XYZ file of N, CA and C in Angstrom:
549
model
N 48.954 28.030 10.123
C 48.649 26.775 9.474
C 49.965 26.022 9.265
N 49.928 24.494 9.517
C 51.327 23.721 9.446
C 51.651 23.740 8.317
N 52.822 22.467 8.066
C 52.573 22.165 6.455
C 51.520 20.817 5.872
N 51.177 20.934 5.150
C 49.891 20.241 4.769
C 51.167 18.943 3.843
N 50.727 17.629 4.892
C 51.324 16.612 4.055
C 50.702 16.151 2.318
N 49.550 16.613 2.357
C 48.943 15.782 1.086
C 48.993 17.109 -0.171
N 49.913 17.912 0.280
C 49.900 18.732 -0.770
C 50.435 18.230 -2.321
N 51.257 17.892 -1.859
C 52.348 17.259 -3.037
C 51.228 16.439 -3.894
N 50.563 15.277 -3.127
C 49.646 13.998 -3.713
C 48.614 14.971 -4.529
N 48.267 16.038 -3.822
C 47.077 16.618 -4.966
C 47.474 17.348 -5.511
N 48.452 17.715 -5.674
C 49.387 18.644 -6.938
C 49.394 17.589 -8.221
N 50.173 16.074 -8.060
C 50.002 15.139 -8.361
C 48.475 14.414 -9.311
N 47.739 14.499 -8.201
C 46.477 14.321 -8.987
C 46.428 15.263 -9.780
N 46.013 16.708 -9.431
C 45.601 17.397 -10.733
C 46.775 17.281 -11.717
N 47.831 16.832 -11.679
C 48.587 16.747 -13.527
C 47.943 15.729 -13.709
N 47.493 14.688 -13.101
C 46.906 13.503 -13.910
C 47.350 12.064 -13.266
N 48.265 12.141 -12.460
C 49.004 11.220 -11.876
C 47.829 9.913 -11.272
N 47.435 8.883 -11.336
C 46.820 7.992 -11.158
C 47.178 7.450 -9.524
N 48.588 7.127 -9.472
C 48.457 6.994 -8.326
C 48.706 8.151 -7.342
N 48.382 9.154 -7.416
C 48.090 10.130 -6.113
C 46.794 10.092 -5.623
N 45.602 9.431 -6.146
C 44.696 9.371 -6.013
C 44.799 8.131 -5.141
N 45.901 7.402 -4.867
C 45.589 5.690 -4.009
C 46.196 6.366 -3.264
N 47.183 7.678 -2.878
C 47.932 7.944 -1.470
C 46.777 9.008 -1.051
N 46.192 10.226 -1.578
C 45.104 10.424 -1.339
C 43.840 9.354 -0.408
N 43.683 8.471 -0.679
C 42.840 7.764 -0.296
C 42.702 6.688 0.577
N 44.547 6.536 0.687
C 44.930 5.844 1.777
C 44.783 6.359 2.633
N 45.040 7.478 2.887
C 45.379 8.852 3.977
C 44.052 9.531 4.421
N 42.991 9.438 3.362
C 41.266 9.972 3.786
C 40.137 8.869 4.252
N 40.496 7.498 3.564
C 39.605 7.325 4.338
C 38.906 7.026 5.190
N 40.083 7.170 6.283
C 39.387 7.082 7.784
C 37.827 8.640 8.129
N 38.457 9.414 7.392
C 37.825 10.629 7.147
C 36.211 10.390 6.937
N 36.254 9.695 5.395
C 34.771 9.188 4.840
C 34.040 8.453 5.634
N 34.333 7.469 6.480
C 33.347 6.373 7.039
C 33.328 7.106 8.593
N 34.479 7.651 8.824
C 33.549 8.778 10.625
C 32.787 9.662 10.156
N 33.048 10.509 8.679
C 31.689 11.453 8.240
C 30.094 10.150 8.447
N 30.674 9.336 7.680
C 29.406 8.162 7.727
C 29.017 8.095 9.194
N 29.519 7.459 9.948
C 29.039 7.255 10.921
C 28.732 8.491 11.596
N 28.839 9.471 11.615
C 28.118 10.614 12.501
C 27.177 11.206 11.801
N 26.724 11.039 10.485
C 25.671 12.078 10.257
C 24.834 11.312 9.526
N 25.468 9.964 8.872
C 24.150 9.335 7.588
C 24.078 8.197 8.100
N 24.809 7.282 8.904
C 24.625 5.728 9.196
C 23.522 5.452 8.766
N 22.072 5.764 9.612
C 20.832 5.197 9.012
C 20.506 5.312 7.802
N 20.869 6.386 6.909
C 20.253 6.453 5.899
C 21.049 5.851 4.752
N 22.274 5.528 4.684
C 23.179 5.058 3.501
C 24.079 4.022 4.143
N 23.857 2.943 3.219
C 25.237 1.871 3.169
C 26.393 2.622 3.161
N 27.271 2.030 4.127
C 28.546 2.507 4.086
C 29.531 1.913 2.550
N 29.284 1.599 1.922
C 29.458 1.212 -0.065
C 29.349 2.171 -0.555
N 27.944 2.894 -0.458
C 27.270 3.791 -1.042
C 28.245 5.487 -0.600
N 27.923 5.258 0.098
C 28.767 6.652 0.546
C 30.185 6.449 0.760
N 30.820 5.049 0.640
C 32.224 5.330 -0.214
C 32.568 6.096 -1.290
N 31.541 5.477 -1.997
C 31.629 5.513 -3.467
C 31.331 7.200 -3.558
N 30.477 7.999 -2.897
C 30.139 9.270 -2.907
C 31.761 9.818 -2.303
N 31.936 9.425 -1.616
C 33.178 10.171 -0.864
C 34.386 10.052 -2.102
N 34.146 9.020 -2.168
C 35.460 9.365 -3.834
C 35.020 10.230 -4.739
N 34.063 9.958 -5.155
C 33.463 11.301 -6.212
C 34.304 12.779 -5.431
N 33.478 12.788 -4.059
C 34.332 13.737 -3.709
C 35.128 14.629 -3.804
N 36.308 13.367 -3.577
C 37.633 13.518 -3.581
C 37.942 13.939 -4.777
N 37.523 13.286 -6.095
C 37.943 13.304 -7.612
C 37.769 15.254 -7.435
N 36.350 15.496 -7.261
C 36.034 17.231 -6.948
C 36.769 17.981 -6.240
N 37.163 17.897 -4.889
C 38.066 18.870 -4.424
C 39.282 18.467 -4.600
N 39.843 17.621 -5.258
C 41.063 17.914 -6.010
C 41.027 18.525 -7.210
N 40.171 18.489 -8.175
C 39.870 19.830 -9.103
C 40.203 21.203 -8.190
N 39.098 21.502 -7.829
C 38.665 22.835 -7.249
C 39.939 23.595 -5.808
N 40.657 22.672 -5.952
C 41.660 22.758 -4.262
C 43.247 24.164 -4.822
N 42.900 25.034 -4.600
C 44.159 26.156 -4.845
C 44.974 25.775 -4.103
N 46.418 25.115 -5.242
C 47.493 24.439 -4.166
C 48.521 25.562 -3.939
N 48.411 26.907 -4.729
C 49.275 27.849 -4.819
C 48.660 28.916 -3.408
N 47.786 28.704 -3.057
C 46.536 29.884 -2.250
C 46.261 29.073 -1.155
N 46.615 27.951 -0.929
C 45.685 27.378 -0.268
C 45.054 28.147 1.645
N 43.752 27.999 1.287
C 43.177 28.313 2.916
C 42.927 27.639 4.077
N 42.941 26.346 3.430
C 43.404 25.587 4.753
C 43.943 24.120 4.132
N 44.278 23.469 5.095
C 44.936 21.959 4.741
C 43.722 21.648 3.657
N 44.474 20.283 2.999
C 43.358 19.800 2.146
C 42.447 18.773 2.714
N 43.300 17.830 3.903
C 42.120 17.144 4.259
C 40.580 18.055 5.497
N 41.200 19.526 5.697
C 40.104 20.019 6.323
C 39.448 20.365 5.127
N 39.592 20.901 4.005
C 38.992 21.164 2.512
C 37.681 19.890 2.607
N 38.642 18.696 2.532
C 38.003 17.288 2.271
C 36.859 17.072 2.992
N 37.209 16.959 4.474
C 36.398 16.582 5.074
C 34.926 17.700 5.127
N 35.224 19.061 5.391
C 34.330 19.773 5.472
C 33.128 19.809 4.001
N 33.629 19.282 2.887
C 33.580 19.132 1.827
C 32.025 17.625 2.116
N 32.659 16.570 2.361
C 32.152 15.731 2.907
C 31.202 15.629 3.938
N 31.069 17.028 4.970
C 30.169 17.217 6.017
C 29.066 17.481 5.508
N 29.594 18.693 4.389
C 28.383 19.403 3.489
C 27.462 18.477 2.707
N 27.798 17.296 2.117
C 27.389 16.395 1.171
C 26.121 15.655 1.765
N 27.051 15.368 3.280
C 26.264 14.403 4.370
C 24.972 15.487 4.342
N 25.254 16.601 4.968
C 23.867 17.775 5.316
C 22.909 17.995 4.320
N 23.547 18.199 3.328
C 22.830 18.021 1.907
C 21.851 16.706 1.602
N 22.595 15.541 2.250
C 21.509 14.370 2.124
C 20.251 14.545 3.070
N 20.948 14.367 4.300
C 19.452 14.246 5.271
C 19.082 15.803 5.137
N 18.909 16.560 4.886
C 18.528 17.764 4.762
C 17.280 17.283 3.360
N 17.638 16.738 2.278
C 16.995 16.622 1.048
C 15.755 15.266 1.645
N 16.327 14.280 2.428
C 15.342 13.050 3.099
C 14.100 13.927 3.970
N 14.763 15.079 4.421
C 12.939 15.723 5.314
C 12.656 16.745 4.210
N 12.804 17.114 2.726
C 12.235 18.011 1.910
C 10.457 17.747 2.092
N 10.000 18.340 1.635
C 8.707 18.259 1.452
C 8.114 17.689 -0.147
N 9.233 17.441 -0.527
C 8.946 16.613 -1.958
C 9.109 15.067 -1.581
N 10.102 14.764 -0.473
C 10.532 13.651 -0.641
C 9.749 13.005 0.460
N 9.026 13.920 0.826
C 8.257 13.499 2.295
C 7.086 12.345 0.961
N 6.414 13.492 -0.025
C 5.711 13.433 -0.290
C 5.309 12.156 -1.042
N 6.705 11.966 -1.673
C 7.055 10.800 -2.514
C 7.189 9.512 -1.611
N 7.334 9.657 -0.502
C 7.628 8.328 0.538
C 6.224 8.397 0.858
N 5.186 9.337 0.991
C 3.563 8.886 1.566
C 2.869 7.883 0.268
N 3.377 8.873 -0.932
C 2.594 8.620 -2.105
C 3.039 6.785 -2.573
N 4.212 6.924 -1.951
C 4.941 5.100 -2.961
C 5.194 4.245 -1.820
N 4.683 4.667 -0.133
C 5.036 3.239 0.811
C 3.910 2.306 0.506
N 4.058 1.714 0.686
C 3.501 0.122 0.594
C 3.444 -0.655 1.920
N 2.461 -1.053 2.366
C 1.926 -1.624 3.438
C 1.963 -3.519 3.189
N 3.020 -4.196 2.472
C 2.809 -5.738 2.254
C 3.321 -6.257 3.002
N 3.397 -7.296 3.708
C 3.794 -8.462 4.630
C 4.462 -9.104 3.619
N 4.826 -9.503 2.689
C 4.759 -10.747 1.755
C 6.557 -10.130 1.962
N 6.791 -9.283 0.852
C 8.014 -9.007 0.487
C 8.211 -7.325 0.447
N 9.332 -6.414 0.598
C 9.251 -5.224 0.504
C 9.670 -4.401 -0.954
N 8.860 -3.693 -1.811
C 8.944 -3.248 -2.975
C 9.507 -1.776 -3.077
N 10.898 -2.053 -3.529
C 11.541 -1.281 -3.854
C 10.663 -0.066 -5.280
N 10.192 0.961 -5.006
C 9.569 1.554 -5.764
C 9.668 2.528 -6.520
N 10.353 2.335 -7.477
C 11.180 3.792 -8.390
C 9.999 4.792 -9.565
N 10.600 5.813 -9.724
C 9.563 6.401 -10.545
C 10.909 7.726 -11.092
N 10.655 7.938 -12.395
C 12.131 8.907 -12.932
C 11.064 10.003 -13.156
N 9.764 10.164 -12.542
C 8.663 11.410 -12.981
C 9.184 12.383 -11.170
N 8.599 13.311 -11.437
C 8.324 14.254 -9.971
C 7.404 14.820 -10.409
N 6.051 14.260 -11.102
C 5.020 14.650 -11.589
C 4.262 14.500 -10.589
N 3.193 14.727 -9.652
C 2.706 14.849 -8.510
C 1.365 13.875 -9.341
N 0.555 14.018 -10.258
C 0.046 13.050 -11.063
C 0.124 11.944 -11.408
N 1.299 11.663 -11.872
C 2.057 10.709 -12.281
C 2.385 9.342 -10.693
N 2.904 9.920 -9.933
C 3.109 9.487 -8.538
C 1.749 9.078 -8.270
N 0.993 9.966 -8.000
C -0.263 9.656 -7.447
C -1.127 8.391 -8.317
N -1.113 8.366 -9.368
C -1.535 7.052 -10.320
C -1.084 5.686 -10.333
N 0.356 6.169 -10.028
C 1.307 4.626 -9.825
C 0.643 4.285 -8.022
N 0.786 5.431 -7.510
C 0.156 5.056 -5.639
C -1.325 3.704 -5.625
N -2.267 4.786 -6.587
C -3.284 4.198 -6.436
C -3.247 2.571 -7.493
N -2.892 2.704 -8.452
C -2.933 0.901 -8.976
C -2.402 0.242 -7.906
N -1.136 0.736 -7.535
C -0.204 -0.593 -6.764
C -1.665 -0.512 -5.239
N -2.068 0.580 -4.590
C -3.010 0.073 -3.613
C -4.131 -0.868 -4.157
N -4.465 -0.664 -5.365
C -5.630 -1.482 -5.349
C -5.146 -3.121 -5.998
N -3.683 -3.096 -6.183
C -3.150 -4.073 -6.601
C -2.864 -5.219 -5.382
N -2.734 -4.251 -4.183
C -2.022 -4.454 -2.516
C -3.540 -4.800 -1.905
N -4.515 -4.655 -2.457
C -6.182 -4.747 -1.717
C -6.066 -6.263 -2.091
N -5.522 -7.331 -2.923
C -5.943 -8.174 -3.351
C -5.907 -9.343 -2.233
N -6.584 -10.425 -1.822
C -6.634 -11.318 -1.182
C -5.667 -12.203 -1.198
N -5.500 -12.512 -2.168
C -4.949 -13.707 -2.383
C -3.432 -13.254 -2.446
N -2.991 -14.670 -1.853
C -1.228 -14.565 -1.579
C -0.919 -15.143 -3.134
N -1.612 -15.394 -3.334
C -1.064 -16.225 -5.114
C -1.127 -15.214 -6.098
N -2.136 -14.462 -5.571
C -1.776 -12.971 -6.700
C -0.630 -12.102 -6.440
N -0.570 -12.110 -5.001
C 0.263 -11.386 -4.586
C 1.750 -11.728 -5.254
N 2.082 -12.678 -5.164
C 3.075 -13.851 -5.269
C 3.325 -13.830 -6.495
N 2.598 -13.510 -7.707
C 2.792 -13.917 -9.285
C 2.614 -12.413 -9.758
N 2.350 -10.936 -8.674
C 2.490 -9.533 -8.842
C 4.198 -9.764 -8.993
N 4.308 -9.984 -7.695
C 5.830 -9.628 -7.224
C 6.485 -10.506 -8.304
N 6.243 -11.728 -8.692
C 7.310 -12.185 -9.785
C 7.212 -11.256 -11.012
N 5.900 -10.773 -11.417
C 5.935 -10.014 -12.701
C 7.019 -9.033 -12.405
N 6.861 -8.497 -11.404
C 7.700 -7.040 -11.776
C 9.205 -7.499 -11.420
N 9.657 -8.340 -10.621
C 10.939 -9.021 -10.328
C 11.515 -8.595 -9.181
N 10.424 -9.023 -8.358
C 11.008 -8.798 -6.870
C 11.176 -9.820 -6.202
N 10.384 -11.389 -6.744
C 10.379 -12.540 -6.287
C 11.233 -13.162 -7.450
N 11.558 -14.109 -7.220
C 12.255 -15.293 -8.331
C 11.546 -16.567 -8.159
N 11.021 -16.900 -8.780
C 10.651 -18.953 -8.384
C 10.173 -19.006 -9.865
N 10.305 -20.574 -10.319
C 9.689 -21.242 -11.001
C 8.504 -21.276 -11.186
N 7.816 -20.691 -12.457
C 6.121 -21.363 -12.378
C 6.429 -22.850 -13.037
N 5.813 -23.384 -12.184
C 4.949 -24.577 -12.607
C 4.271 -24.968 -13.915
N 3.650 -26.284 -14.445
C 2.920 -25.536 -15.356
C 1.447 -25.886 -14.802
N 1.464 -26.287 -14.102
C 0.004 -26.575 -13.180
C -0.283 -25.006 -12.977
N 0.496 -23.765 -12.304
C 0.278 -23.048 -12.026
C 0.162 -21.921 -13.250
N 0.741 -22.018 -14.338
C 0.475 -21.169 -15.425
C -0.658 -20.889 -16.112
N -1.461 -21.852 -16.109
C -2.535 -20.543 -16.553
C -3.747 -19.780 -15.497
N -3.152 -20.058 -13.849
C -3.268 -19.085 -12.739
C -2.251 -17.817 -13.095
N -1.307 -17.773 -13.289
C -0.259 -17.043 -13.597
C -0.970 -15.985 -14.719
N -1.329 -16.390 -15.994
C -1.675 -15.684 -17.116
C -3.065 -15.055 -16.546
N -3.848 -15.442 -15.787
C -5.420 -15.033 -15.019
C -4.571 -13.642 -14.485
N -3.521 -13.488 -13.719
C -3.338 -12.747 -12.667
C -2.879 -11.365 -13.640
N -1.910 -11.680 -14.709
C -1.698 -10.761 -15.678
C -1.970 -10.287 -16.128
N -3.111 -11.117 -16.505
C -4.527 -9.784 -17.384
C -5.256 -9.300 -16.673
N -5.455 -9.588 -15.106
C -6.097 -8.836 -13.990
C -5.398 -7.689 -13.654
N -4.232 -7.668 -13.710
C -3.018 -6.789 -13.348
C -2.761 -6.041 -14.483
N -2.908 -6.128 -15.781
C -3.626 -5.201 -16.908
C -4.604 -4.042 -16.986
N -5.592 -4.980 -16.811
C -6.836 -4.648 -16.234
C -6.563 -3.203 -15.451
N -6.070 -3.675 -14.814
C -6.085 -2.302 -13.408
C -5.345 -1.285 -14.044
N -4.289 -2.016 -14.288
C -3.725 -0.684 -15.047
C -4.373 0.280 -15.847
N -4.950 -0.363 -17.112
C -5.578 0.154 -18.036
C -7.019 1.224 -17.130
N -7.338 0.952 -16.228
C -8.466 1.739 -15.423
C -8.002 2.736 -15.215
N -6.651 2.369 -14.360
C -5.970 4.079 -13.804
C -5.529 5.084 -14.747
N -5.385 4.156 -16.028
C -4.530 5.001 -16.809
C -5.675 6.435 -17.819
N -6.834 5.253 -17.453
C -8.045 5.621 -18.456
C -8.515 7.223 -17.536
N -8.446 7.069 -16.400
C -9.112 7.797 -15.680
C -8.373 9.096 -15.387
């Protein structure tokens, strides 16, 4: 094994040093965005998995034996980073997450609804599935249209011609709720 240039910088980081973490990072991240591009492109903004790749970094500079070390740190890094990537698309074909993408896609033309839920209640999922389908059965683009503003996926002005269409659609959209919830 050579000598490992970034030893010093993460000796550095772990006392606390602030900027070993900008020569660190000058020096990796060509590292982070070819991990990106070979294993997650489709599935993550390259932002997103910056921002993961620093976390990273903050971690195997903890965990990195600069007295022992077994291999360079940016092979530490990167392999570190391979694992993270595998760990993602590995967790995207789970059979939970399969389950959660059947239970919460949405079939609308109008606009696409970002659909969160902090449950992994298989119940719970399945209840939110069925309102929003029978919410998604509705005809009208004006319901549709004053759904999506309620929850804040659209932005526009009501009118006031259009407001008490607006207040009709709310208590219809109540309504439903209160059914699924009852049942």
């Amino acid at each position: 094994m050579g000598t490992d240039r970034l030893i010093g910088a993460v000796i550095a980081a772990q006392r606390g040093h602030e900027f070993a973490y900008n020569v660190l990072i000058k020096h990796l991240k060509a590292a982070i965005f070819d991990v990106h591009s070979r294993k997650i492109s489709g599935r993550m903004k390259q932002d997103d998995w910056y921002s993961e790749g620093l976390e990273i970094l903050m971690k195997c500079v903890q965990k990195y034996d600069c007295n022992r070390p077994r291999a360079k740190f940016s092979t530490y890094f990167i392999t570190a980073l391979s694992n993270r990537a595998t760990d993602l698309v590995r967790h995207h074909y789970t059979e939970k997450a399969q389950f959660n993408y059947k239970m919460l896609a949405m079939d609308d033309d109008l606009t696409t609804i970002n659909v969160g839920t902090d449950t992994y209640n298989p119940e719970h999922i399945f209840a939110l599935r069925e309102s929003l389908s029978k919410i998604n059965m509705a005809e009208s683009v004006a319901f549709k249209e004053a759904l999506l503003q309620i929850i804040g996926v659209l932005k526009y002005d009501i009118e006031d011609s259009e407001k008490r269409r607006f207040e009709q659609i709310q208590y219809r959209l109540k309504k439903i709720i209160q059914e699924i919830a009852i049942k």
